[in-house]
Amino acid sequence: ELHREVSYSLASVAEALEVAEGPIACKTRVEGLMPNARYAFMLAACNGAGTSRWSPLSAFLQTPAAPPQSPVNTVATLAQDAEQQVVVTISWECPPELPGSGSTCAFDLQMLPVEMQQVRPSSDRRLVRERVATAKPGDRICWAKALTAPGCYVIEVATESSNGQKSTPAVLTLEARPEAFPPSLADLMVPPKWSEEPYLALGPAAEGVPRFGNLEGTWLQTLLLWGEPALGVEKSTRTLSSSIDVLCFFRRPGSSQVFRATLASEVTTSRLQVALPTHVPMSLRLAVKLDPKSAARTSRQPMSEPLAIMFNDDGEPLQPTWEIWARNHPDGQPARWTSIPQELQHCIEAAWLEGHPKVALQLPHATEGRMAPGSYELTFGDERQTQSTVKKLGPGGWTAKARRSVLSNEDDTIAVAASTDELCVICMERRRTHAFMHADTGDGHLAVCVDCAEAYRAEAAVPGGARAVRNCPMCRRSFSAIHRIYQ
């Protein structure tokens, strides 16, 4: 039992009685109560004549439960297991139960990189949070987990009681150095390499040859060749040490969506005959086939470098070109589309085909296209509402528009050589080659280039598309067909 006596001076009570019309409200602070306990209070008045009777008991008051004690002697260690994985082991002693805190039911353990202390995205594989079962007070508890990446980690272990209270966490800092991690399986495996002449168009594909993507048009029977880098191209073996999956990333004409198809699975030879469509940009990769156990140990599948290809109907390769809108030439030339250096074209085309939002570029030397050496970043647009852009990083950086164009043997005249009246009315960049035909009047309007014509066809084929793509851009009337006009 707790006894507390509170005294008020007669002067203060007299002053309060003069202004008060009823009982005087008095209060005091009682400290030192036990947690998770019930208390009742009685009051008595005391003056020079004596002490009054005690008041009846008040209503019982439940004090809140106290948090449990934090884990004791927390230790974290690093070691490699039998499978060469870096494993962190965390151990601590189960603390004694404090009066009023309830029984210990579990431990809450969190392990996260230092840079994620403020923002903790649940999707990050490095973030670990588990609930560990309790033990008897004084017993030592061990928990182990394989780390996925090196870095500096923060470990927090908190005690959880049966009342739902958590203790102040025991905090440790653990540094896992990169040299503690063995090379990954993807680093140890040598990916296949395309041959110096990686493909050969053999002619039109037969009707029964498998096709992908439900693409229309001409298909060509194509021979793909590759080998293992350690053996050399001229000494490449017909049978490889690992099976290969041949992957194809492609974009449909007039569409900004990226598609992926598997041309063949578990190929054990260094060549493959497949049917490939014409006028469809593609990026081919050779992926090493991994067994389920090996795939679980690596975060990425070993792959070859991308092979970006595109054929015309005759089997000849088409070379897409990425250009930037160059301004302020030192020689006083007007602003114009300028080709990005050839050594960067292939990586840009492959990144665009595989659906990357942007690609980092490094130019070690100046070029004739007036691109200074340095670091660049090309951000891909959807070619409908957002245009691609190139940004030069670092001091004196700038941003310019970018575009992708494919010039066939018939369309190798650049847009600069055409007059304004001959340019496409949509993009104002390439020569007009396609006309919108009107069946009701028997005439047509030569208005757009081949790229914009394909975009019109694709948009018009979608139900519920915008009305603007269903009308001729010249007269705003509906059209019956889009035809190529040869001049």
XYZ file of C-alpha atoms in Angstrom:
487
model
C 0.000 0.000 0.000
C 1.105 3.560 -0.751
C 0.252 6.454 1.550
C 0.647 10.040 0.398
C -0.302 13.183 2.370
C -0.956 16.460 0.526
C -1.227 19.730 2.513
C -2.778 23.001 1.396
C -2.264 26.282 3.272
C -5.291 27.835 4.975
C -4.798 31.068 3.069
C -5.070 29.389 -0.308
C -8.164 27.439 0.721
C -9.774 30.590 2.150
C -9.151 32.525 -1.058
C -10.603 29.678 -3.084
C -13.691 29.475 -0.854
C -14.424 33.177 -1.349
C -14.728 32.811 -5.126
C -15.918 29.218 -5.370
C -19.604 28.342 -5.239
C -19.045 24.621 -4.797
C -16.340 22.106 -3.968
C -12.766 23.060 -4.657
C -10.941 20.942 -7.283
C -7.600 19.717 -5.951
C -5.075 17.413 -7.605
C -1.725 15.772 -6.888
C 0.780 13.562 -8.697
C 1.409 10.029 -7.404
C 4.644 8.410 -8.585
C 6.344 5.080 -8.008
C 3.402 2.883 -9.007
C 4.033 -0.656 -10.188
C 3.424 -1.447 -13.877
C 0.532 -3.702 -14.900
C -1.171 -3.319 -11.489
C -4.617 -2.111 -10.236
C -4.882 0.758 -7.763
C -7.687 2.449 -5.797
C -7.444 5.711 -3.806
C -8.968 7.120 -0.554
C -8.792 10.710 0.685
C -8.970 12.349 4.111
C -8.873 16.002 5.187
C -6.509 17.102 7.963
C -6.291 20.351 9.984
C -5.271 21.490 13.447
C -8.311 19.857 15.020
C -7.545 16.431 13.618
C -8.098 14.164 10.644
C -11.440 13.446 9.002
C -12.776 10.057 8.078
C -11.446 8.388 4.921
C -13.476 8.709 1.783
C -14.885 5.633 0.021
C -12.581 3.808 -2.381
C -12.252 5.300 -5.834
C -12.654 3.287 -9.032
C -9.764 0.963 -9.736
C -7.074 2.224 -12.113
C -4.994 -0.170 -14.260
C -1.429 0.978 -14.857
C 0.088 0.162 -18.273
C 2.401 -2.796 -18.714
C 6.121 -2.105 -18.718
C 8.216 -2.907 -21.801
C 10.359 -6.035 -21.521
C 14.095 -5.962 -21.043
C 16.330 -5.757 -24.118
C 18.314 -8.816 -25.283
C 21.595 -9.333 -23.440
C 25.097 -9.938 -24.872
C 24.167 -9.670 -28.537
C 26.947 -10.828 -30.913
C 27.150 -11.013 -34.755
C 29.722 -13.049 -36.730
C 30.435 -13.846 -40.405
C 31.494 -17.209 -41.856
C 31.259 -19.319 -45.025
C 29.134 -22.455 -45.088
C 29.724 -25.677 -47.024
C 28.170 -24.144 -50.158
C 30.567 -21.158 -50.058
C 27.803 -18.769 -48.996
C 28.576 -15.895 -46.622
C 26.399 -16.488 -43.561
C 25.811 -14.031 -40.708
C 25.128 -15.579 -37.299
C 23.499 -13.462 -34.591
C 23.233 -14.716 -31.000
C 21.907 -13.213 -27.785
C 20.777 -14.213 -24.283
C 17.121 -14.310 -23.398
C 16.665 -11.567 -20.719
C 14.896 -12.161 -17.395
C 11.259 -11.146 -17.127
C 10.632 -7.867 -15.331
C 7.711 -7.476 -12.884
C 4.699 -6.082 -14.679
C 6.109 -6.596 -18.175
C 4.493 -9.937 -18.917
C 6.182 -13.019 -20.276
C 8.574 -12.946 -23.232
C 6.895 -14.469 -26.300
C 9.295 -13.736 -29.213
C 12.149 -11.602 -30.537
C 11.858 -9.203 -33.469
C 15.039 -9.203 -35.613
C 15.809 -6.742 -38.429
C 18.924 -6.553 -40.598
C 19.283 -3.840 -43.227
C 22.019 -1.838 -44.971
C 23.045 1.418 -43.346
C 21.776 3.476 -46.285
C 18.266 2.041 -45.794
C 17.788 3.138 -42.190
C 15.490 6.020 -43.110
C 13.689 4.409 -46.061
C 13.023 0.688 -45.825
C 11.498 -0.670 -49.079
C 10.067 -4.135 -48.501
C 10.996 -5.227 -52.045
C 14.756 -4.950 -51.441
C 16.294 -8.401 -51.002
C 18.875 -7.026 -48.554
C 16.174 -6.133 -46.008
C 15.635 -9.020 -43.560
C 12.968 -9.067 -40.871
C 12.031 -12.187 -38.931
C 10.268 -13.182 -35.734
C 12.391 -15.563 -33.643
C 10.906 -17.869 -31.002
C 11.836 -17.291 -27.377
C 13.619 -19.544 -24.873
C 14.098 -19.765 -21.142
C 15.619 -16.719 -19.403
C 19.414 -16.969 -19.598
C 19.442 -19.345 -22.574
C 21.379 -18.269 -25.667
C 19.505 -17.995 -28.983
C 21.235 -18.252 -32.381
C 19.922 -17.093 -35.781
C 21.719 -17.430 -39.129
C 21.069 -16.089 -42.629
C 23.025 -16.063 -45.909
C 23.917 -12.562 -47.124
C 23.129 -11.635 -50.728
C 25.547 -8.704 -51.100
C 28.480 -7.059 -49.303
C 28.026 -3.837 -47.380
C 27.628 -2.292 -43.941
C 24.561 -3.658 -42.136
C 22.636 -2.517 -39.056
C 21.197 -5.327 -36.884
C 18.369 -4.660 -34.419
C 17.041 -7.281 -31.971
C 14.069 -6.369 -29.741
C 12.194 -8.398 -27.116
C 8.429 -8.779 -27.550
C 6.206 -9.530 -24.537
C 2.828 -11.220 -24.274
C 1.304 -7.780 -23.636
C 2.333 -6.563 -27.084
C 5.137 -4.357 -25.752
C 8.587 -4.213 -27.383
C 11.842 -3.392 -25.691
C 14.447 -0.938 -26.843
C 16.333 -2.861 -29.549
C 19.887 -4.048 -29.090
C 21.752 -2.498 -32.056
C 24.855 -3.885 -33.776
C 26.798 -2.762 -36.853
C 28.299 -5.412 -39.127
C 30.560 -4.788 -42.136
C 30.655 -7.500 -44.804
C 33.611 -6.765 -47.096
C 33.466 -7.738 -50.800
C 36.536 -9.977 -50.473
C 34.572 -12.189 -48.076
C 32.215 -13.174 -50.884
C 33.328 -15.863 -53.358
C 32.846 -15.211 -57.082
C 29.264 -15.775 -58.170
C 28.334 -18.599 -60.492
C 27.597 -16.066 -63.226
C 31.138 -14.692 -62.892
C 32.715 -18.142 -63.004
C 30.802 -19.319 -66.048
C 32.070 -18.069 -69.409
C 29.088 -16.979 -71.520
C 28.994 -17.939 -75.201
C 30.214 -15.482 -77.791
C 28.829 -14.706 -81.216
C 31.040 -15.605 -84.162
C 32.686 -12.917 -86.295
C 29.930 -13.558 -88.877
C 27.087 -14.433 -86.491
C 24.244 -14.899 -88.981
C 23.562 -15.882 -92.573
C 20.246 -15.393 -94.378
C 19.580 -18.608 -96.337
C 16.366 -17.566 -98.127
C 12.595 -17.590 -97.574
C 11.477 -19.819 -94.719
C 9.305 -22.830 -95.456
C 5.686 -22.856 -94.397
C 6.130 -25.438 -91.655
C 9.034 -23.710 -89.901
C 8.054 -22.428 -86.419
C 7.443 -18.678 -86.144
C 6.944 -16.358 -83.192
C 5.036 -13.219 -82.306
C 2.245 -13.658 -84.900
C 4.135 -11.298 -87.186
C 3.043 -10.923 -90.780
C 5.208 -10.437 -93.834
C 8.244 -12.238 -95.196
C 10.190 -14.680 -93.033
C 13.769 -15.713 -93.765
C 15.504 -18.941 -92.837
C 18.578 -17.750 -90.910
C 21.652 -19.587 -89.636
C 22.994 -18.331 -86.279
C 26.608 -19.127 -85.315
C 28.417 -18.828 -82.006
C 31.151 -20.470 -79.959
C 32.924 -20.435 -76.597
C 35.392 -17.534 -76.160
C 38.100 -19.729 -74.660
C 38.235 -21.838 -77.802
C 38.380 -19.048 -80.376
C 36.066 -18.551 -83.312
C 38.043 -20.627 -85.783
C 38.387 -23.516 -83.287
C 34.863 -23.431 -81.929
C 33.428 -26.810 -81.100
C 30.233 -28.265 -82.413
C 29.236 -29.389 -78.922
C 29.273 -26.866 -76.055
C 29.869 -27.599 -72.371
C 26.532 -26.019 -71.369
C 23.172 -25.915 -73.079
C 22.040 -22.597 -74.498
C 18.700 -20.786 -74.677
C 18.430 -18.459 -77.676
C 16.363 -15.390 -76.733
C 14.902 -12.748 -79.032
C 13.769 -9.272 -77.979
C 11.810 -7.435 -80.678
C 9.413 -4.579 -81.362
C 6.475 -4.764 -83.718
C 6.462 -2.172 -86.519
C 4.640 0.945 -85.324
C 4.533 -0.223 -81.682
C 6.497 0.984 -78.671
C 5.990 -2.264 -76.723
C 8.866 -4.718 -76.230
C 8.272 -8.434 -76.780
C 10.415 -11.437 -75.865
C 10.477 -14.872 -77.474
C 12.570 -17.997 -76.957
C 13.784 -19.183 -80.350
C 15.220 -22.446 -78.997
C 15.858 -24.072 -75.601
C 18.729 -26.241 -74.370
C 20.770 -26.048 -77.565
C 24.027 -28.024 -77.249
C 25.556 -27.156 -80.659
C 27.202 -23.946 -81.848
C 24.707 -23.255 -84.640
C 20.967 -22.955 -85.055
C 18.605 -22.485 -87.990
C 15.570 -20.349 -87.214
C 12.982 -18.320 -89.092
C 13.282 -14.558 -88.535
C 10.865 -11.876 -89.782
C 11.890 -9.053 -92.092
C 11.612 -5.341 -91.241
C 11.370 -6.208 -87.528
C 14.156 -4.904 -85.247
C 15.501 -7.718 -83.038
C 18.113 -8.226 -80.339
C 19.339 -11.820 -79.921
C 21.093 -13.162 -76.847
C 22.567 -16.538 -75.911
C 21.680 -17.465 -72.323
C 23.408 -20.307 -70.464
C 20.879 -22.832 -69.204
C 21.229 -23.344 -65.442
C 19.859 -26.154 -63.310
C 17.416 -25.096 -60.533
C 20.080 -25.349 -57.793
C 22.572 -23.218 -59.695
C 19.885 -20.698 -60.681
C 18.999 -20.202 -57.007
C 22.630 -19.281 -56.222
C 22.973 -16.511 -58.798
C 20.987 -13.331 -59.304
C 21.570 -13.130 -63.068
C 21.763 -15.630 -65.885
C 25.040 -15.661 -67.862
C 24.352 -14.190 -71.298
C 26.239 -13.244 -74.415
C 26.530 -9.738 -75.759
C 23.404 -8.627 -77.667
C 23.216 -9.110 -81.422
C 20.996 -6.398 -82.963
C 19.787 -7.342 -86.440
C 17.120 -6.283 -88.939
C 16.575 -7.640 -92.478
C 14.833 -6.397 -95.592
C 12.855 -8.731 -97.836
C 16.000 -9.721 -99.764
C 17.845 -10.792 -96.605
C 20.155 -7.783 -96.604
C 20.810 -6.190 -93.202
C 19.238 -2.813 -92.455
C 21.266 -0.454 -90.295
C 19.163 1.615 -87.863
C 20.772 4.944 -87.040
C 20.388 6.973 -83.855
C 20.748 10.736 -84.364
C 20.688 13.875 -82.235
C 19.455 17.352 -83.134
C 22.748 19.290 -83.221
C 22.736 23.074 -82.745
C 25.385 25.837 -82.676
C 27.991 24.243 -84.911
C 31.415 25.899 -84.685
C 31.615 26.007 -88.496
C 28.337 27.959 -88.712
C 26.266 25.140 -90.225
C 22.509 25.208 -89.497
C 20.943 22.934 -86.921
C 20.399 19.449 -88.294
C 20.125 15.787 -87.359
C 23.598 14.375 -86.734
C 24.406 10.686 -86.395
C 25.687 9.439 -83.033
C 29.189 7.868 -83.354
C 29.137 4.414 -84.891
C 30.818 2.730 -81.914
C 27.800 3.648 -79.757
C 25.071 2.683 -82.229
C 24.962 -1.035 -81.430
C 24.641 -0.678 -77.647
C 21.938 1.988 -78.046
C 19.928 -0.165 -80.446
C 20.191 -3.230 -78.180
C 19.158 -1.273 -75.069
C 16.155 0.156 -76.940
C 15.102 -3.284 -78.192
C 15.392 -4.877 -74.746
C 13.181 -2.239 -73.129
C 15.687 -0.351 -70.983
C 14.399 3.141 -70.072
C 17.844 4.704 -70.594
C 21.415 3.805 -71.470
C 24.721 5.292 -70.287
C 27.278 6.129 -72.964
C 30.975 6.894 -72.740
C 32.711 8.687 -75.623
C 36.500 8.696 -75.170
C 37.301 11.032 -78.071
C 35.729 13.783 -80.162
C 33.904 12.876 -83.394
C 33.025 14.508 -86.656
C 29.443 14.831 -85.416
C 30.612 17.513 -82.969
C 30.031 15.313 -79.888
C 32.683 16.144 -77.329
C 34.320 13.347 -75.334
C 32.674 12.595 -72.011
C 29.726 10.814 -70.411
C 26.262 10.854 -71.932
C 22.854 9.442 -71.067
C 20.203 8.610 -73.673
C 16.625 8.368 -72.385
C 14.223 6.525 -74.665
C 10.793 7.956 -75.472
C 7.686 6.173 -76.685
C 7.880 7.871 -80.120
C 4.228 8.903 -79.689
C 3.988 11.442 -76.889
C 7.553 11.511 -75.570
C 10.633 11.936 -77.727
C 13.992 10.385 -76.950
C 16.635 12.720 -75.518
C 20.412 12.741 -75.081
C 21.965 14.464 -72.067
C 25.644 15.286 -71.662
C 26.663 14.789 -68.054
C 29.115 16.863 -66.067
C 30.170 20.517 -66.416
C 28.872 22.244 -69.521
C 26.176 19.625 -69.960
C 23.339 19.992 -72.427
C 20.213 18.156 -73.558
C 19.177 17.488 -77.157
C 16.447 15.565 -78.935
C 17.234 12.122 -80.340
C 15.571 9.873 -82.879
C 15.927 6.469 -84.491
C 15.683 6.089 -88.251
C 16.088 3.176 -90.658
C 17.166 4.033 -94.208
C 16.737 1.307 -96.772
C 18.451 1.267 -100.140
C 15.466 3.104 -101.611
C 15.195 5.683 -98.834
C 18.844 6.615 -98.296
C 18.183 10.272 -99.091
C 18.350 12.223 -95.881
C 15.608 14.616 -94.885
C 17.880 17.652 -95.082
C 18.068 17.328 -98.863
C 14.264 17.527 -99.189
C 12.377 20.796 -99.361
C 9.748 21.727 -96.788
C 6.931 20.746 -99.139
C 8.412 17.261 -99.464
C 8.765 16.550 -95.715
C 6.366 14.387 -93.702
C 3.554 16.533 -92.263
C 3.714 14.608 -88.952
C 7.394 14.421 -87.983
C 8.746 17.061 -90.435
C 11.962 15.021 -90.580
C 11.796 12.556 -93.506
C 10.567 12.645 -97.077
C 6.933 11.863 -97.801
C 6.543 8.334 -99.176
C 2.983 7.235 -98.283
C -0.419 8.580 -99.308
C -3.830 8.399 -97.636
C -6.335 7.027 -100.188
C -10.007 8.075 -100.284
C -12.285 5.498 -101.923
C -15.264 7.851 -102.170
C -13.448 10.386 -104.353
C -10.818 8.119 -105.897
C -7.896 10.366 -104.944
C -5.306 10.521 -102.175
C -2.916 12.799 -100.312
C 0.844 12.183 -100.201
C 1.515 13.175 -96.585
C 3.705 10.984 -94.364
C 6.964 9.032 -94.236
C 7.207 5.275 -93.804
C 7.593 5.411 -89.995
C 4.564 7.647 -89.473
C 2.558 5.545 -91.931
C 3.258 2.426 -89.871
C 2.267 4.312 -86.719
C -1.055 5.309 -88.358
C -1.732 1.706 -89.358
C -0.987 0.403 -85.872
C -3.117 3.025 -84.101
C -6.018 2.671 -86.538
C -6.090 -1.107 -85.980
C -6.724 -0.680 -82.246
C -10.445 -0.499 -81.336
C -11.408 2.752 -79.655
C -8.306 4.584 -80.841
C -8.061 8.359 -81.127
C -10.096 9.944 -83.919
C -7.074 11.877 -85.163
C -5.335 8.699 -86.369
C -8.421 7.593 -88.313
C -8.511 10.678 -90.513
C -6.213 11.954 -93.240
C -3.874 14.598 -91.758
C -4.280 16.748 -94.900
C -8.075 16.957 -95.354
C -9.313 15.511 -92.050
C -11.513 12.988 -93.909
C -11.537 9.273 -93.236
C -9.255 7.202 -95.458
C -9.661 3.722 -96.896
C -5.991 2.714 -97.157
C -2.378 3.928 -96.899
C -0.270 3.217 -99.995
C 3.414 3.589 -100.753
C 4.044 6.041 -103.620
C 7.177 5.482 -105.718
C 8.557 8.610 -107.350
